[in-house]
Coordinates of C-alpha atoms in Angstrom, one line a residue:
M1 CA -68.0 -191.6 43.7
P2 CA -68.9 -189.3 40.8
N3 CA -71.8 -187.1 41.5
F4 CA -72.6 -185.3 38.3
S5 CA -75.8 -183.3 38.2
A6 CA -78.3 -184.1 35.5
I7 CA -78.2 -180.5 34.5
P8 CA -74.7 -179.1 35.3
A9 CA -74.3 -175.4 35.8
I10 CA -71.0 -175.6 34.0
S11 CA -69.7 -178.3 31.7
A12 CA -66.6 -178.9 29.6
E13 CA -66.8 -181.5 26.9
Q14 CA -63.6 -182.9 25.3
V15 CA -61.7 -179.7 26.0
T16 CA -58.1 -179.6 24.8
L17 CA -55.7 -176.7 25.2
E18 CA -52.3 -176.8 23.4
W19 CA -49.8 -174.1 24.2
P20 CA -47.8 -172.5 21.3
S21 CA -44.8 -174.7 22.3
G22 CA -46.9 -177.8 21.5
E23 CA -47.3 -178.8 25.1
L24 CA -50.8 -180.0 26.1
A25 CA -52.2 -178.3 29.1
L26 CA -55.5 -180.1 28.9
D27 CA -56.3 -183.1 26.7
H28 CA -59.9 -184.0 25.8
L29 CA -61.0 -183.1 29.3
D30 CA -64.6 -183.7 30.4
A31 CA -65.9 -181.9 33.5
A32 CA -69.3 -181.1 34.9
F33 CA -69.8 -178.8 37.9
P34 CA -73.3 -179.0 39.6
P35 CA -75.1 -176.0 40.9
G36 CA -73.9 -174.8 44.2
R37 CA -70.4 -174.3 45.6
S38 CA -67.6 -176.5 44.2
G39 CA -64.0 -176.8 45.3
L40 CA -61.5 -177.6 42.5
V41 CA -58.4 -179.4 43.9
G42 CA -55.4 -181.3 42.4
L43 CA -51.6 -181.3 42.2
N44 CA -49.9 -178.2 41.0
G45 CA -49.4 -178.3 37.2
T46 CA -52.5 -180.5 36.6
G47 CA -54.3 -177.6 34.9
K48 CA -56.7 -176.2 37.6
S49 CA -56.0 -172.6 36.9
T50 CA -56.0 -173.2 33.1
L51 CA -59.5 -174.9 33.4
L52 CA -60.8 -171.9 35.4
R53 CA -59.5 -169.5 32.8
I54 CA -61.2 -171.4 30.1
I55 CA -64.5 -171.4 32.0
A56 CA -64.1 -167.7 32.6
G57 CA -63.6 -167.1 28.9
E58 CA -60.1 -165.8 29.4
L59 CA -58.6 -168.6 27.3
A60 CA -60.1 -170.2 24.2
P61 CA -59.6 -174.0 24.1
S62 CA -57.9 -175.5 21.1
S63 CA -60.9 -177.8 20.7
G64 CA -64.0 -178.8 22.7
V65 CA -67.0 -177.0 24.1
V66 CA -67.6 -175.1 27.4
R67 CA -71.2 -174.4 28.5
R68 CA -72.0 -171.9 31.2
T69 CA -75.3 -170.9 32.9
G70 CA -75.5 -167.1 33.4
T71 CA -72.7 -164.4 33.7
V72 CA -69.3 -165.2 35.0
G73 CA -67.2 -163.3 37.5
Y74 CA -63.5 -164.3 37.8
L75 CA -60.8 -163.5 40.4
P76 CA -57.4 -164.7 39.0
Q77 CA -54.6 -165.9 41.2
D78 CA -52.1 -163.5 39.7
L79 CA -53.7 -160.0 39.5
P80 CA -52.7 -157.7 36.6
Q81 CA -50.2 -154.9 37.2
H82 CA -51.9 -151.9 38.9
T83 CA -49.2 -149.2 38.5
G84 CA -50.8 -145.7 38.1
R85 CA -54.3 -147.0 38.9
D86 CA -56.6 -146.3 41.8
V87 CA -59.1 -148.4 43.8
A88 CA -61.9 -147.3 41.5
D89 CA -59.9 -148.6 38.5
L90 CA -59.5 -152.0 40.2
L91 CA -63.2 -152.1 41.0
G92 CA -64.0 -151.4 37.3
I93 CA -66.2 -148.4 38.1
T94 CA -64.1 -145.5 36.9
A95 CA -66.0 -145.0 33.6
I96 CA -69.3 -145.1 35.5
R97 CA -68.1 -142.6 38.1
D98 CA -66.9 -140.2 35.4
A99 CA -70.2 -140.4 33.7
L100 CA -72.0 -139.7 37.0
R101 CA -69.9 -136.7 37.6
R102 CA -70.6 -135.3 34.2
I103 CA -74.3 -135.9 34.5
E104 CA -74.3 -134.2 38.0
S105 CA -72.6 -131.2 36.4
G106 CA -75.5 -130.8 34.0
E107 CA -74.4 -132.7 30.9
T108 CA -77.2 -134.6 29.0
D109 CA -75.3 -136.6 26.5
P110 CA -77.2 -139.9 26.0
D111 CA -73.9 -141.8 25.9
L112 CA -73.3 -140.8 29.6
Y113 CA -76.7 -142.4 30.6
D114 CA -75.7 -145.5 28.6
A115 CA -72.4 -145.7 30.5
V116 CA -74.2 -145.5 33.8
G117 CA -77.0 -148.0 32.9
A118 CA -78.7 -149.2 36.0
D119 CA -75.6 -148.5 38.2
W120 CA -76.6 -145.1 39.7
D121 CA -75.7 -146.4 43.2
V122 CA -72.4 -148.0 42.2
E123 CA -70.3 -145.9 44.5
E124 CA -72.6 -146.7 47.5
R125 CA -72.5 -150.4 46.6
A126 CA -68.8 -150.3 46.2
R127 CA -68.3 -148.7 49.6
A128 CA -70.7 -151.1 51.3
Q129 CA -69.0 -154.2 49.7
L130 CA -65.5 -152.9 50.7
D131 CA -66.9 -152.4 54.3
A132 CA -68.3 -155.9 54.3
L133 CA -64.8 -157.2 53.5
G134 CA -63.2 -155.1 56.2
L135 CA -61.9 -152.3 53.9
G136 CA -64.3 -149.5 54.8
R137 CA -61.4 -147.2 55.5
I138 CA -60.1 -147.4 51.9
E139 CA -61.1 -144.5 49.6
L140 CA -62.0 -145.1 46.0
D141 CA -59.4 -142.6 44.9
R142 CA -56.6 -144.3 46.8
P143 CA -53.6 -145.3 44.6
A144 CA -53.6 -149.0 44.0
Q145 CA -49.8 -149.4 44.7
T146 CA -50.3 -148.4 48.3
L147 CA -52.5 -151.5 49.0
S148 CA -51.0 -154.5 50.7
G149 CA -51.2 -157.9 48.9
G150 CA -54.2 -158.9 51.0
E151 CA -56.0 -155.6 50.5
L152 CA -55.4 -155.9 46.7
I153 CA -57.0 -159.3 46.6
L154 CA -60.1 -158.1 48.6
V155 CA -60.5 -155.0 46.4
A156 CA -60.3 -157.1 43.3
L157 CA -62.9 -159.5 44.8
T158 CA -65.1 -156.5 45.5
G159 CA -64.9 -155.5 41.8
V160 CA -66.0 -159.0 40.8
L161 CA -68.9 -159.0 43.3
L162 CA -70.1 -155.6 42.0
Q163 CA -70.7 -157.2 38.6
R164 CA -73.4 -159.3 40.3
P165 CA -72.3 -162.5 38.4
D166 CA -74.3 -165.7 38.4
V167 CA -71.1 -167.8 38.5
L168 CA -68.2 -166.8 40.7
L169 CA -64.7 -168.3 39.9
L170 CA -62.0 -167.9 42.6
D171 CA -58.4 -169.0 42.0
E172 CA -56.4 -169.3 45.3
P173 CA -58.1 -166.3 46.8
T174 CA -56.7 -166.8 50.4
N175 CA -53.1 -166.4 49.4
N176 CA -51.6 -163.4 51.2
L177 CA -54.7 -163.0 53.4
D178 CA -54.3 -162.7 57.1
A179 CA -56.8 -164.4 59.5
T180 CA -59.2 -161.5 59.6
A181 CA -59.3 -161.1 55.8
R182 CA -59.7 -164.9 55.4
S183 CA -62.7 -164.9 57.7
R184 CA -64.3 -162.2 55.6
L185 CA -63.7 -164.2 52.4
Y186 CA -65.2 -167.3 54.1
Q187 CA -68.4 -165.3 54.7
V188 CA -68.6 -164.5 51.0
I189 CA -68.2 -168.2 50.1
E190 CA -70.7 -169.4 52.7
R191 CA -73.3 -166.8 51.7
W192 CA -73.0 -167.3 48.0
S193 CA -76.2 -168.5 46.5
G194 CA -75.2 -168.8 42.9
V195 CA -72.7 -171.1 41.3
L196 CA -69.1 -170.9 42.7
I197 CA -65.9 -172.8 41.8
I198 CA -62.9 -172.2 44.0
V199 CA -59.4 -173.4 43.4
S200 CA -57.7 -173.5 46.8
H201 CA -55.4 -175.4 49.1
D202 CA -57.1 -173.7 52.1
R203 CA -59.0 -176.5 53.8
Q204 CA -61.2 -174.2 55.8
A205 CA -62.4 -172.6 52.6
L206 CA -63.0 -176.1 51.1
R207 CA -65.1 -177.0 54.1
L208 CA -67.6 -174.5 53.0
V209 CA -68.4 -176.0 49.6
D210 CA -71.1 -178.5 48.6
Q211 CA -68.8 -180.8 46.5
I212 CA -65.1 -181.3 45.6
A213 CA -64.0 -181.7 42.0
E214 CA -60.6 -183.3 41.8
L215 CA -58.5 -182.9 38.6
R216 CA -56.1 -185.8 38.5
D217 CA -54.5 -187.8 35.7
G218 CA -56.3 -185.6 33.1
R219 CA -59.8 -186.1 34.3
V220 CA -62.2 -184.5 36.8
E221 CA -64.1 -186.6 39.4
V222 CA -66.7 -184.9 41.6
Y223 CA -67.2 -186.0 45.2
G224 CA -70.3 -185.0 47.1
G225 CA -69.8 -183.1 50.3
N226 CA -67.1 -180.8 51.6
F227 CA -63.3 -181.3 51.9
D228 CA -63.6 -183.6 55.0
D229 CA -66.2 -185.8 53.1
Y230 CA -63.8 -185.9 50.1
E231 CA -60.9 -187.0 52.2
R232 CA -63.0 -189.7 53.8
Q233 CA -64.2 -191.0 50.4
V234 CA -60.7 -191.0 48.9
A235 CA -59.5 -192.9 52.0
E236 CA -62.2 -195.5 51.5
Q237 CA -61.4 -195.7 47.8
Q238 CA -57.7 -196.3 48.6
A239 CA -58.5 -198.9 51.2
A240 CA -60.6 -200.8 48.6
A241 CA -57.9 -200.3 45.9
E242 CA -55.2 -201.7 48.3
R243 CA -57.5 -204.8 48.9
D244 CA -57.9 -205.2 45.2
V245 CA -54.2 -205.0 44.6
R246 CA -53.5 -207.6 47.3
D247 CA -56.2 -210.0 45.9
A248 CA -54.9 -209.4 42.3
R249 CA -51.3 -210.0 43.4
S250 CA -52.4 -213.2 45.2
D251 CA -54.2 -214.4 42.0
V252 CA -51.1 -213.7 39.9
N253 CA -49.0 -215.8 42.2
K254 CA -51.6 -218.6 42.1
Q255 CA -51.7 -218.5 38.3
K256 CA -47.9 -218.6 38.2
Q257 CA -47.9 -221.6 40.4
D258 CA -50.7 -223.3 38.3
W259 CA -48.6 -222.5 35.2
A260 CA -45.5 -224.1 36.8
D261 CA -47.5 -227.2 37.9
A262 CA -49.0 -227.4 34.4
Q263 CA -45.5 -227.3 32.9
V264 CA -44.5 -230.2 35.1
R265 CA -47.5 -232.3 34.2
L266 CA -46.9 -231.7 30.5
A267 CA -43.3 -232.6 30.8
R268 CA -44.3 -235.9 32.4
R269 CA -46.8 -236.6 29.6
E270 CA -44.1 -235.9 27.0
R271 CA -41.6 -238.2 28.7
Y272 CA -44.3 -240.9 28.9
G273 CA -45.1 -240.4 25.2
R274 CA -41.5 -240.7 24.2
K275 CA -41.1 -243.8 26.3
M276 CA -44.1 -245.4 24.6
T277 CA -42.7 -244.5 21.2
E278 CA -39.3 -246.0 22.0
Q279 CA -40.9 -249.2 23.2
K280 CA -43.2 -249.4 20.1
R281 CA -46.0 -250.9 22.0
E282 CA -48.6 -249.6 19.5
P283 CA -48.8 -249.3 15.7
K284 CA -47.0 -246.3 14.3
I285 CA -50.2 -244.7 12.9
I286 CA -51.8 -244.9 16.3
M287 CA -48.8 -243.5 18.1
N288 CA -48.6 -240.6 15.6
A289 CA -52.3 -239.8 16.1
R290 CA -51.8 -240.0 19.8
K291 CA -48.8 -237.7 19.6
R292 CA -50.7 -235.1 17.5
A293 CA -53.6 -235.2 19.9
A294 CA -51.2 -234.8 22.9
Q295 CA -49.6 -231.8 21.2
E296 CA -52.9 -230.2 20.5
S297 CA -54.1 -230.8 24.0
A298 CA -50.8 -229.5 25.5
G299 CA -51.2 -226.4 23.3
K300 CA -54.7 -225.7 24.5
Y301 CA -53.6 -226.5 28.1
K302 CA -50.7 -224.0 27.9
G303 CA -52.9 -221.4 26.2
M304 CA -55.6 -221.7 28.9
H305 CA -53.0 -221.2 31.7
R306 CA -51.2 -218.4 29.8
D307 CA -54.6 -216.6 29.3
R308 CA -55.4 -217.0 33.0
L309 CA -52.0 -215.6 34.0
D310 CA -52.3 -212.7 31.5
E311 CA -55.8 -211.9 32.8
A312 CA -54.5 -212.0 36.4
R313 CA -51.7 -209.6 35.5
S314 CA -54.1 -207.3 33.7
Q315 CA -56.3 -207.2 36.8
L316 CA -53.3 -206.4 38.9
S317 CA -52.3 -203.6 36.6
Q318 CA -55.8 -202.2 36.7
A319 CA -55.9 -202.4 40.5
Q320 CA -52.5 -200.6 40.8
L321 CA -53.8 -197.8 38.6
R322 CA -56.5 -197.1 41.2
L323 CA -53.8 -196.6 43.8
R324 CA -52.6 -193.1 44.4
D325 CA -48.8 -192.8 44.3
D326 CA -48.5 -189.9 46.7
D327 CA -45.2 -190.5 48.5
E328 CA -44.4 -189.6 52.1
I329 CA -41.4 -187.7 53.3
K330 CA -39.2 -189.8 55.5
I331 CA -36.1 -188.0 56.7
E332 CA -34.2 -188.2 60.0
L333 CA -32.7 -185.0 61.4
P334 CA -31.0 -185.9 64.7
A335 CA -28.4 -183.1 64.4
T336 CA -31.2 -180.6 64.8
A337 CA -32.2 -181.9 68.3
L338 CA -32.1 -179.5 71.3
P339 CA -32.0 -180.1 75.1
A340 CA -35.3 -179.0 76.6
A341 CA -33.8 -176.3 78.8
R342 CA -31.5 -174.8 76.2
V343 CA -32.3 -171.1 75.7
V344 CA -32.8 -170.5 72.0
I345 CA -34.0 -166.9 72.0
D346 CA -34.1 -164.2 74.8
I347 CA -35.0 -160.8 73.4
A348 CA -37.1 -157.8 74.2
A349 CA -40.6 -158.4 72.8
P350 CA -41.8 -155.9 70.2
P351 CA -44.9 -153.8 71.1
G352 CA -48.1 -155.6 70.5
L353 CA -46.7 -159.2 71.0
V354 CA -49.0 -161.3 73.1
E355 CA -49.2 -165.0 74.0
V356 CA -52.5 -166.8 73.4
R357 CA -53.5 -169.5 75.8
D358 CA -56.7 -171.5 76.0
G359 CA -59.1 -170.1 78.5
T360 CA -57.0 -167.0 79.5
G361 CA -57.1 -164.8 76.4
P362 CA -54.1 -162.9 75.0
T363 CA -51.4 -162.0 77.6
P364 CA -48.8 -159.2 76.7
I365 CA -45.2 -160.4 77.0
E366 CA -42.2 -158.2 77.7
R367 CA -39.5 -160.7 76.7
L368 CA -39.7 -163.4 74.0
I369 CA -37.9 -166.4 75.5
V370 CA -37.8 -169.7 73.6
R371 CA -36.4 -172.8 75.2
G372 CA -35.7 -176.2 73.7
P373 CA -37.6 -177.7 70.8
E374 CA -40.7 -175.5 71.2
R375 CA -43.1 -175.2 68.2
I376 CA -44.4 -171.7 68.0
A377 CA -47.1 -170.3 65.7
L378 CA -46.8 -166.5 65.0
T379 CA -50.0 -164.9 63.8
G380 CA -51.2 -161.4 63.2
D381 CA -52.7 -159.1 60.6
N382 CA -50.7 -158.3 57.5
G383 CA -48.4 -155.4 58.2
A384 CA -48.3 -156.1 62.0
G385 CA -44.5 -156.8 61.9
K386 CA -44.3 -160.7 61.8
T387 CA -41.6 -160.8 59.1
T388 CA -39.6 -158.0 60.9
L389 CA -39.8 -160.0 64.2
L390 CA -38.5 -163.1 62.3
R391 CA -35.5 -161.1 61.1
Q392 CA -34.8 -159.9 64.7
I393 CA -35.0 -163.5 66.0
A394 CA -32.6 -164.7 63.3
D395 CA -30.1 -161.9 64.2
Q396 CA -30.1 -162.8 67.9
S397 CA -30.6 -166.5 67.9
R398 CA -28.3 -168.4 70.4
V399 CA -28.3 -171.5 68.3
P400 CA -27.6 -172.1 64.6
S401 CA -30.7 -171.0 62.7
Q402 CA -32.1 -170.9 59.2
A403 CA -35.2 -169.3 57.6
V404 CA -37.4 -170.4 54.8
P405 CA -38.7 -167.1 53.3
Q406 CA -42.2 -166.6 51.8
R407 CA -40.7 -166.0 48.3
L408 CA -38.5 -169.1 48.3
D409 CA -35.7 -167.2 46.8
T410 CA -32.7 -168.6 48.7
L411 CA -31.6 -170.7 45.7
A412 CA -30.5 -169.1 42.5
D413 CA -33.0 -169.7 39.6
D414 CA -30.3 -171.0 37.3
D415 CA -28.6 -173.4 39.8
T416 CA -29.6 -177.0 39.9
V417 CA -30.7 -178.4 43.3
L418 CA -27.7 -180.7 43.3
S419 CA -25.1 -178.0 42.5
A420 CA -26.5 -175.6 45.1
L421 CA -26.7 -178.2 47.8
T422 CA -23.2 -179.5 47.0
E423 CA -21.9 -176.0 47.8
L424 CA -24.1 -175.6 50.9
A425 CA -23.5 -179.1 52.4
P426 CA -19.9 -180.0 51.5
H427 CA -19.8 -182.5 54.4
L428 CA -22.1 -184.8 52.4
T429 CA -20.9 -186.9 49.4
T430 CA -22.9 -186.8 46.2
V431 CA -24.4 -190.2 46.9
E432 CA -25.3 -189.1 50.5
L433 CA -26.8 -185.8 49.2
R434 CA -28.9 -187.6 46.6
N435 CA -30.2 -190.0 49.2
R436 CA -31.2 -187.1 51.6
L437 CA -32.8 -185.3 48.7
A438 CA -34.7 -188.4 47.8
Q439 CA -36.0 -188.6 51.3
L440 CA -37.5 -185.1 50.6
L441 CA -39.0 -186.5 47.4
L442 CA -36.5 -184.8 45.1
R443 CA -35.4 -187.5 42.8
G444 CA -34.0 -188.2 39.3
D445 CA -33.9 -185.2 37.0
Q446 CA -35.5 -183.0 39.5
V447 CA -32.2 -182.5 41.3
S448 CA -30.3 -181.7 38.0
R449 CA -32.8 -179.2 36.5
P450 CA -32.6 -175.5 37.1
V451 CA -34.4 -174.4 40.2
R452 CA -36.7 -172.1 38.1
T453 CA -38.2 -175.1 36.3
L454 CA -39.4 -176.7 39.6
S455 CA -43.0 -176.7 40.7
G456 CA -44.0 -174.8 43.8
G457 CA -43.9 -177.9 46.0
Q458 CA -40.6 -179.1 44.5
R459 CA -39.0 -175.6 45.0
L460 CA -40.2 -175.5 48.6
R461 CA -38.6 -178.9 49.3
A462 CA -35.4 -177.8 47.7
V463 CA -35.3 -174.6 49.8
L464 CA -36.1 -176.7 52.9
A465 CA -33.2 -179.1 52.0
A466 CA -30.9 -176.1 51.7
A467 CA -31.9 -175.0 55.2
L468 CA -31.8 -178.4 56.9
L469 CA -28.8 -180.2 55.3
R470 CA -26.2 -177.6 55.8
E471 CA -23.5 -177.6 58.4
P472 CA -24.0 -176.8 61.2
A473 CA -27.6 -178.1 61.2
P474 CA -30.1 -175.5 62.2
Q475 CA -31.6 -175.9 65.7
L476 CA -34.0 -173.1 65.1
L477 CA -36.0 -173.1 61.9
M478 CA -38.3 -170.2 60.8
L479 CA -40.8 -170.3 58.1
D480 CA -42.8 -167.4 56.7
E481 CA -46.2 -168.3 55.2
P482 CA -44.8 -171.6 53.8
T483 CA -48.1 -173.0 52.5
N484 CA -48.8 -170.1 50.1
N485 CA -49.1 -171.3 46.5
L486 CA -48.8 -175.0 47.5
D487 CA -51.2 -177.7 46.5
L488 CA -52.7 -179.9 49.2
T489 CA -50.3 -182.7 48.6
S490 CA -47.3 -180.4 48.9
V491 CA -48.7 -178.9 52.1
A492 CA -48.9 -182.5 53.4
H493 CA -45.3 -183.2 52.4
L494 CA -44.2 -180.0 54.2
A495 CA -46.0 -181.1 57.4
Q496 CA -44.4 -184.5 57.2
A497 CA -40.9 -182.9 57.0
L498 CA -41.5 -180.5 59.9
R499 CA -42.9 -183.2 62.1
R500 CA -39.5 -184.9 61.8
Y501 CA -37.6 -181.8 62.6
E502 CA -36.2 -181.9 66.2
G503 CA -35.2 -178.3 66.8
A504 CA -37.1 -175.2 67.7
L505 CA -39.7 -174.1 65.2
I506 CA -41.3 -170.7 64.6
V507 CA -43.9 -170.6 61.8
V508 CA -45.8 -167.6 60.5
S509 CA -49.0 -168.9 59.0
H510 CA -52.8 -168.4 58.8
D511 CA -53.5 -172.0 57.9
A512 CA -55.0 -173.5 61.0
D513 CA -55.1 -177.0 59.7
F514 CA -51.4 -176.9 58.8
L515 CA -50.5 -175.5 62.2
D516 CA -52.4 -178.4 63.8
E517 CA -50.6 -180.9 61.6
I518 CA -47.1 -179.7 62.6
E519 CA -48.1 -180.0 66.3
I520 CA -47.7 -176.4 67.4
D521 CA -47.6 -176.1 71.2
R522 CA -47.3 -172.3 71.7
W523 CA -49.2 -169.5 70.1
L524 CA -48.0 -165.9 69.7
A525 CA -49.9 -163.0 68.0
I526 CA -48.6 -159.6 67.1
K527 CA -51.0 -156.6 66.8
A528 CA -50.3 -153.7 64.5
Q529 CA -49.5 -150.5 66.4
R530 CA -51.6 -147.6 65.1

């Protein structure tokens, strides 16, 4: 149910953005974000990041008005190039630091004092904020190119927080963050007392907000409560919409039957009228008047039933529009099945690898042994060696194995899905291949377009198809941070596919909800060796 505040903190009125190519990114969009913390969700490609950039002032709309309350701090999903820069540059405090150094050396130029403004303690605040995000060891002069992807995001967030904005905009901030870094970010979200809008597929982050704004079909609808409340409300809406569709379809069928019955009755009347005319039982003038009246009555009768049928069909169309058309992956993969006792992996465990069990804490292991269709989650801080371990497992697997890498680069950008899979799965006919791809929700022109034109979710399903449909079928499947850059619907689709996979599964992920959905039964963690 819409829950617009009487005085929204941020509003967009009839906002349109047209790219130079003529493509419309947003078309007369209205949106209102109440005070507090808002999660902005929606399918990839619906314009979430574009809307955030417009609110931030990074993009000017082609038409429409955006109103903001206070100053805005914005953390984009794709950070700018940082070659040749240091941490202070990323924080946006280099000019202030330089002015402070010159003042400390005795210079009295008024421009230096203007540059510092009220930020005499900016270095102390920067170090304190970095420390709060778990980056206390990072020096301000450290070259930016030495930072990991997760460190880069948290440093950029620190720079935004140092601006003391009234409004904080975050675009997919948990991408590339390990579990520790995510927990630090969650604290920032939870403690934020101003206005916050976060675009994210991270359900844990979305559980910390006060309302969810969904961008769907070119409009924004706000749901009160966090992500769990949003899912419940959407489920209730869908149940009501399904009832409306059933009722409307029943009414259409009733009106069709009434129309058919009416046609039968009218035909009987016409036959009776013709019979009376042939028998000439009444004067001609009376028969003609009766005929005209019958025709007028029949016309009104037909019109009434036609109107009722048209109205019933209209009600059915309106009810169907309220139904979400989110498909479900339904693919059978019997060739991936494994006997329970089959040894899949038996290798020396790398230093720092532990098994995590409920109630016993982490237990160091000397050999990594995987048997049968085990489902294993591999966690650990960035840089601990998770990806390296996956490569080692792939090299020494005792069964056919495939990997879905984080960058999704196993298919050439200029290949089509169909051409690539035809080469990788020659045992399948084109018809069989199209059917299997359709089961993974890759249909129509999606399979004949270059891979580079696919959305993140479509590309993931194409890479997954390339891994699952080849011969021999993989009985060990490894995925490295598969939910990064996916919208919530695509994450759900991935979970559906993996639940149908019958082989051994090893997944590197920090998405606890996703790991629960794919029914992980064994947890491993690797700790970085200092």
